[in-house]
Structure formats: C-alpha cells, structure tokens
Coordinates of C-alpha atoms and ligand atoms in Angstrom, one line a residue:
V1 CA -114.0 42.6 33.4
E2 CA -114.5 45.0 36.3
C3 CA -114.9 47.8 33.8
F4 CA -117.8 46.1 32.1
G5 CA -121.0 47.9 33.3
R6 CA -121.6 50.2 36.1
P7 CA -121.2 51.1 38.9
S8 CA -117.7 49.8 38.8
P9 CA -114.9 50.6 41.3
L10 CA -112.3 51.1 38.6
V11 CA -112.3 54.9 38.2
P12 CA -111.9 56.3 35.5
Y13 CA -113.4 53.4 33.7
H14 CA -116.4 53.1 36.0
L15 CA -119.3 54.6 33.9
G16 CA -120.0 51.7 31.6
R17 CA -118.2 53.0 28.6
T18 CA -116.0 49.9 28.3
T19 CA -119.2 48.1 27.5
T20 CA -120.2 50.8 24.9
H21 CA -116.7 50.4 23.3
E22 CA -116.8 46.6 23.2
I23 CA -120.3 46.4 21.8
G24 CA -119.1 48.9 19.2
H25 CA -116.5 46.3 18.2
W26 CA -119.1 43.6 18.2
L27 CA -121.1 45.7 15.8
N28 CA -118.2 46.0 13.4
L29 CA -116.6 49.3 14.6
R30 CA -112.8 49.7 14.6
H31 CA -110.6 51.8 16.9
I32 CA -110.8 55.4 15.9
W33 CA -107.0 55.7 15.4
G34 CA -106.9 52.8 13.0
D35 CA -104.6 50.6 15.1
D36 CA -101.4 51.8 13.3
N37 CA -99.4 52.9 16.3
G38 CA -99.3 56.5 15.2
A39 CA -98.5 56.0 11.6
C40 CA -101.6 57.8 10.2
T41 CA -101.9 54.9 7.7
G42 CA -104.6 52.9 9.4
S43 CA -108.3 53.6 9.1
D44 CA -111.5 52.9 11.0
F45 CA -113.4 52.9 7.6
C46 CA -115.5 55.9 8.7
D47 CA -115.1 59.0 6.5
D48 CA -116.5 61.3 9.2
T49 CA -113.9 60.5 11.9
P50 CA -110.7 62.4 11.3
N51 CA -107.5 60.5 10.7
Q52 CA -105.9 60.0 14.1
G53 CA -102.3 58.9 14.9
N54 CA -102.8 56.9 18.2
Y55 CA -105.1 56.5 21.1
Y56 CA -105.6 58.9 24.0
F57 CA -105.8 58.1 27.7
G58 CA -107.2 60.3 30.4
C59 CA -109.2 63.4 29.5
P60 CA -107.1 65.6 27.3
P61 CA -108.0 69.3 26.6
Y62 CA -109.5 70.2 23.3
P63 CA -108.1 70.4 20.7
Q64 CA -105.6 67.6 20.1
N65 CA -104.1 67.2 16.6
S66 CA -102.4 64.4 14.7
C67 CA -102.1 63.4 11.1
G68 CA -102.9 67.0 10.1
S69 CA -106.4 67.1 11.7
S70 CA -108.2 67.7 15.0
D71 CA -108.7 64.4 16.7
M72 CA -112.0 63.0 17.9
F73 CA -110.7 61.7 21.2
M74 CA -114.1 61.9 22.8
N75 CA -115.3 59.1 20.5
Y76 CA -116.4 55.9 22.2
M77 CA -113.9 54.0 20.1
D78 CA -110.9 55.8 21.6
Y79 CA -109.3 54.9 25.0
T80 CA -110.1 58.1 27.0
D81 CA -111.8 58.1 30.4
D82 CA -115.4 57.1 30.6
A83 CA -116.4 60.7 31.6
C84 CA -114.8 62.2 28.5
M85 CA -116.5 59.9 25.9
N86 CA -119.8 61.1 24.3
I87 CA -120.0 60.4 20.6
F88 CA -120.6 57.9 17.8
T89 CA -120.5 59.5 14.3
N90 CA -123.1 59.0 11.5
N91 CA -120.7 56.7 9.6
Q92 CA -120.2 54.6 12.8
T93 CA -123.9 54.4 13.2
S94 CA -124.2 53.2 9.5
R95 CA -121.7 50.5 10.2
K96 CA -123.6 49.4 13.3
K97 CA -126.9 49.3 11.4
A98 CA -125.3 47.3 8.6
A99 CA -124.1 44.8 11.3
Y100 CA -127.7 44.7 12.8
T101 CA -129.1 43.7 9.4
N102 CA -126.4 41.3 8.4
F103 CA -124.4 39.2 10.7
R104 CA -126.1 40.5 13.9
S105 CA -129.6 40.2 12.5
A106 CA -130.5 37.6 15.2
L107 CA -130.9 40.7 17.4
W108 CA -134.0 41.8 15.6
V109 CA -137.5 41.2 16.9
S110 CA -139.1 43.1 14.0
F111 CA -138.7 46.0 11.7
K112 CA -141.6 48.0 10.4
E113 CA -141.9 50.5 7.7
T114 CA -144.9 52.5 6.4
I115 CA -144.9 53.9 2.8
T116 CA -147.3 56.3 1.2
I117 CA -149.0 54.6 -1.8
N118 CA -150.0 57.1 -4.5
S119 CA -149.3 55.5 -7.8
A120 CA -150.3 52.2 -9.5
G121 CA -147.7 50.2 -11.3
V122 CA -144.9 51.4 -9.0
D123 CA -142.6 49.2 -6.9
Y124 CA -142.8 50.2 -3.2
I125 CA -139.8 48.6 -1.5
F126 CA -139.7 48.1 2.3
T127 CA -136.1 48.1 3.6
T128 CA -134.1 47.6 6.7
P129 CA -132.1 50.6 8.1
S130 CA -129.1 49.5 6.0
G131 CA -131.2 49.4 2.8
E132 CA -131.8 45.6 2.6
P133 CA -135.2 44.9 1.1
F134 CA -137.6 42.7 3.0
A135 CA -140.8 43.2 1.0
K136 CA -142.1 44.9 -2.1
L137 CA -145.6 45.9 -3.1
N138 CA -146.8 46.9 -6.6
F139 CA -150.5 47.9 -6.8
A140 CA -152.2 47.2 -10.1
S141 CA -155.1 49.2 -8.7
L142 CA -155.0 51.2 -5.5
G143 CA -158.7 51.1 -4.4
T144 CA -158.9 53.4 -1.4
A145 CA -155.4 52.5 -0.1
T146 CA -153.1 55.5 0.5
K147 CA -150.5 53.8 2.6
A148 CA -149.2 50.4 3.4
T149 CA -147.2 49.1 6.4
V150 CA -145.1 46.0 6.3
E151 CA -143.6 44.6 9.5
V152 CA -141.1 41.7 9.2
F153 CA -140.3 39.4 12.1
P154 CA -137.1 37.9 10.8
N155 CA -136.2 35.5 13.6
L156 CA -139.6 34.1 14.6
Y157 CA -141.7 31.2 13.3
P158 CA -145.2 32.3 12.1
L159 CA -147.8 32.5 14.8
N160 CA -150.0 29.4 15.4
I161 CA -147.9 27.0 13.4
P162 CA -148.6 23.5 14.8
P163 CA -145.6 21.4 16.0
G164 CA -144.0 19.4 13.2
S165 CA -144.9 21.7 10.4
K166 CA -142.0 23.5 8.7
A167 CA -142.0 27.1 7.8
V168 CA -139.3 29.7 7.1
K169 CA -138.4 31.4 10.4
R170 CA -139.7 34.8 9.5
Y171 CA -143.1 36.2 8.9
F172 CA -144.8 39.4 7.7
D173 CA -147.6 41.5 9.0
I174 CA -149.0 43.6 6.2
T175 CA -151.7 46.3 6.6
T176 CA -153.2 49.0 4.4
D177 CA -155.6 51.8 5.2
G178 CA -158.0 51.0 2.4
T179 CA -159.9 48.3 0.4
G180 CA -160.6 47.4 -3.2
Y181 CA -156.9 47.3 -4.1
E182 CA -155.1 44.6 -6.1
A183 CA -151.4 44.2 -5.4
T184 CA -148.4 42.0 -6.3
L185 CA -146.6 41.1 -3.1
T186 CA -143.0 40.1 -3.0
V187 CA -141.3 39.0 0.2
Y188 CA -137.6 38.3 0.7
Y189 CA -135.9 35.5 2.7
N190 CA -132.3 34.4 3.4
D191 CA -130.7 31.1 2.2
S192 CA -129.8 30.3 5.8
E193 CA -133.5 30.1 6.6
V194 CA -134.1 27.2 4.2
I195 CA -131.1 24.9 4.6
N196 CA -133.2 22.2 6.3
F197 CA -135.9 22.2 3.6
I198 CA -135.8 19.1 1.3
N199 CA -136.2 21.3 -1.8
G200 CA -134.1 24.1 -0.4
D201 CA -135.8 27.3 -1.5
N202 CA -137.0 26.0 -4.8
N203 CA -140.6 25.3 -3.7
L204 CA -141.4 28.0 -1.2
K205 CA -144.9 29.3 -1.4
L206 CA -146.7 32.1 0.3
W207 CA -149.4 31.4 3.0
R208 CA -151.8 33.9 4.4
F209 CA -153.4 33.8 7.9
N210 CA -157.1 34.4 7.6
G211 CA -157.7 34.9 11.3
S212 CA -157.9 31.3 12.2
D213 CA -155.9 29.2 9.7
W214 CA -153.0 29.5 7.4
V215 CA -154.2 29.3 3.7
L216 CA -151.9 28.4 0.9
K217 CA -151.9 31.3 -1.6
G218 CA -149.1 30.1 -4.0
G219 CA -146.6 32.4 -5.6
T220 CA -143.4 32.1 -7.7
V221 CA -140.0 31.7 -6.1
D222 CA -136.9 33.3 -7.4
P223 CA -134.1 31.3 -5.8
V224 CA -131.4 33.7 -7.0
A225 CA -133.1 36.9 -5.8
N226 CA -134.4 35.0 -2.7
T227 CA -137.9 36.3 -3.3
V228 CA -141.4 34.8 -3.5
T229 CA -143.9 36.8 -5.5
L230 CA -147.7 36.6 -5.7
A231 CA -150.0 38.7 -7.9
G232 CA -153.7 39.4 -7.4
V233 CA -153.5 40.0 -3.6
N234 CA -156.6 41.9 -2.5
E235 CA -156.5 41.4 1.3
F236 CA -153.6 41.5 3.7
S237 CA -152.8 40.2 7.2
L238 CA -150.0 37.8 8.3
W239 CA -148.0 36.1 5.6
A240 CA -145.5 33.2 5.9
L241 CA -143.3 31.0 3.7
S242 CA -143.5 27.2 3.7
D243 CA -142.8 24.4 1.2
P244 CA -146.1 22.5 0.4
E245 CA -144.0 19.3 -0.2
D246 CA -142.1 19.5 3.1
N247 CA -144.2 19.1 6.3
P248 CA -146.1 22.3 5.4
I249 CA -148.6 24.2 7.4
P250 CA -151.5 21.7 7.4
V251 CA -154.7 21.6 5.4
E252 CA -157.2 24.2 6.2
L253 CA -160.3 22.7 7.8
M254 CA -163.2 24.9 7.0
S255 CA -165.7 23.0 9.2
F256 CA -166.0 19.9 11.2
S257 CA -169.1 18.3 12.7
S258 CA -170.3 15.0 14.1
S259 CA -173.8 13.5 14.4
V260 CA -174.8 10.5 16.6
D261 CA -177.6 8.0 16.2
V262 CA -178.1 4.9 18.3
N263 CA -175.0 3.0 17.1
N264 CA -173.2 5.2 14.7
V265 CA -171.2 8.4 14.8
T266 CA -170.9 10.3 11.5
L267 CA -168.0 12.6 11.1
S268 CA -168.2 15.3 8.4
W269 CA -165.6 17.9 7.5
L270 CA -164.8 20.3 4.7
T271 CA -161.4 21.5 3.6
A272 CA -160.7 24.7 1.8
T273 CA -157.3 23.7 0.4
E274 CA -155.2 20.7 0.5
V275 CA -151.5 20.3 -0.1
N276 CA -150.0 16.9 -0.9
N277 CA -152.7 15.3 1.3
Q278 CA -152.8 11.5 1.0
G279 CA -155.6 11.3 3.4
F280 CA -157.0 11.5 6.9
E281 CA -156.3 9.0 9.6
I282 CA -159.3 8.7 11.9
E283 CA -158.5 8.1 15.5
R284 CA -160.7 7.8 18.5
I285 CA -160.0 8.5 22.1
S286 CA -162.2 7.4 24.9
F287 CA -163.0 9.1 28.1
I288 CA -164.3 6.5 30.6
D289 CA -164.9 7.2 34.2
N290 CA -163.1 10.5 33.8
K291 CA -160.0 8.7 32.6
T292 CA -158.4 9.4 29.3
G293 CA -157.7 6.4 27.1
E294 CA -155.2 6.0 24.2
W295 CA -155.7 7.3 20.7
E296 CA -157.0 4.3 18.7
F297 CA -156.8 4.1 14.8
I298 CA -160.2 3.3 13.4
G299 CA -160.1 4.2 9.7
F300 CA -158.6 6.1 6.8
V301 CA -160.2 8.5 4.4
Q302 CA -158.3 9.2 1.2
G303 CA -157.5 12.8 0.5
K304 CA -157.5 14.8 -2.8
G305 CA -153.7 15.3 -3.0
T306 CA -153.2 18.9 -3.8
T307 CA -156.3 21.1 -4.6
T308 CA -157.5 24.6 -4.0
E309 CA -161.1 23.3 -4.4
A310 CA -163.2 22.9 -1.3
S311 CA -163.7 19.1 -0.5
Y312 CA -166.3 17.4 1.5
Y313 CA -165.5 14.2 3.5
S314 CA -167.4 12.0 5.9
F315 CA -166.7 8.9 7.9
V316 CA -169.0 6.6 9.9
D317 CA -167.8 4.9 13.0
S318 CA -170.2 2.0 13.7
R319 CA -168.4 0.7 16.7
F320 CA -169.6 3.6 18.8
N321 CA -169.0 3.0 22.4
A322 CA -167.0 6.1 23.5
R323 CA -168.6 9.0 25.2
Q324 CA -166.6 11.5 23.3
L325 CA -164.8 11.4 20.0
Q326 CA -162.2 13.5 18.5
L327 CA -160.7 13.5 15.0
Q328 CA -157.1 14.0 14.0
A329 CA -156.2 14.8 10.4
K330 CA -152.7 13.8 9.4
T331 CA -151.5 15.0 6.0
N332 CA -148.7 12.6 5.2
Ligands
ZN401 ZN1 -111.2 48.3 21.6

C-alpha cells in the first residue's frame, strides 16, 4: 500500500508506478510476461508486446531477451523499478479503451464526436473509442448542414427532469452547423439502463428538449439492437429516452394563466402534448400572515389521455380566499 501513489518512502517503487500498474489491471491489462513462470506459453493478449518469459526486477540494461525476442521490460505491466517504466503499447491502449466503454463505462462523463456530413441517404455512425455506436444520423436532405456533433452523457439523467419521472440514465446533445435539413435519428441504450422500467425497453420513446420543456417526439424501438429511431427530425438539441407509460417526463405546459374577479379565480392552461394523462389535480396553497399553509385539494380536471394536439383547459375556484394560488398538474 505504501507504493500506491507518490511521494512514497519505498524506493525504488516510490514514483507512483505501482498505481499505474494496478489501474492497468483494473482496465483489463495482463502482466506483460503472461504469468507463465518463464514458459513462453502465456500471453497478455497484446500482439505488439513481445513474448516474454518472466518478469524483471530492478533496472536491467537494454536489451534483454527471452522466448526468442527482445523483452519490453520498461512496460508498466512488468515489475521493474518505477524509474525504468515508461510505456503502454497501442494494443494495451486498445484494451483499456474497450474496458472504458464496456465494464468501466461508469467512468465516463461524456463522449463527443463530430462527423462531416456531405451525402444524403448515408448512415453517419457516432462511436466510442472502442467502436461501440451511440448514435446514428441519416439525412434525407442536408439543407445547409455540413457537419454534425453528437455528445452522449452515458451515466447522467437528462437535465431538468423533475423528481419522480423516469428516464434512461443517458442523454444526447446533438448540434449541426446548418438548417433546413431533415434527418433520421437513431440513439443507442444499454439493457442495464431499463431494468427498472415496467415495459423494459419495449416502449422507449425519444424526447427533445425545446429550451424549457421536454417534448415527446416518438420513435420506434428495436429491443434487440437496443436502438430508438425517429424520422423527420428537423431541429436538434438535447434528446432523452423515457417510457410514456411509466412515470414519464411530464406533460408539456405551453402556457398557464390566472384571472381574478371579486369571488372567483379562473385558471387557464394549454398543453402541447399529453402522455397517458388522466387529468389534473388542482391544489391550492395559502399564504396568510407570511406563513405558508398546506396544499389543499380543490378539484379535478379530466385530461385527454395521450395526444399530440394542443389542449386548452380551465378551472374556476369560487371559494377564493387565498392571497396567492398555485397549480400542480399530476399526470397519473
Ligand atoms: Zn500486477
């Protein structure tokens, strides 16, 4: 443990390379000599590290040979002194990147790729460093777009999701440098991200953030390929995945207003889309003498279920005696 990090009193393992070595293991790297006690039969599964008989201690002079080749004893995955280690190979880096994108993917905050868009009808696939796709764009028409950027946040819930609503724990930030395009968007998810959904991944839909609200855009899920695809997209921004039947991102309120006459308060509101919306519970809270009261149920307005049509609602509270009113819309 005293070798872990630096400075450490344990010369010659005092320069932090024990940590480099152990994180190498954590990212799926093997010892460079293949752990075969000198037999030349073991492998570290990297083609660009020469076959090596056993480990080296100390700081041996170059070259050192075993198994018919010159040994890479200066590799971080050998046992040489910290001061004599200085290399990971390309194949080792590939194994680490594969680990990042698979069983160590929780390390990611985001991954972003920009692709030049120059042909209609072509699949542009955005991939992680190890080649795993996370989004795909196919432009039916390019408009003025010449490039597109997709950034995936694979371990974060979408921004501005209210407590209690359920969304896949990843979201996408998509931008282009043009307008007037029409694209088919495909995004990828992992099965592990939908295990607590009542429908699993069978009813995932795409939602787009319009700057203030998440709007249900629809899409078709492929539970085998783990994709959701939506055609006819002509504006991008943030995109997320949620199941409209399972505590989804709530209805989009386009506007809300209230008017007061002597005894009545009229509440009016407009929704842009609704998903499985039984209705709105109207609650009132009073502020009297600068003290906040309890929320009080005062009525219910039936919703439209699921619709992408704009819907107008109003409610009259004739027992007006509060100085301030607020409305809460509950969608289940
Ligand atoms: Zn080791």
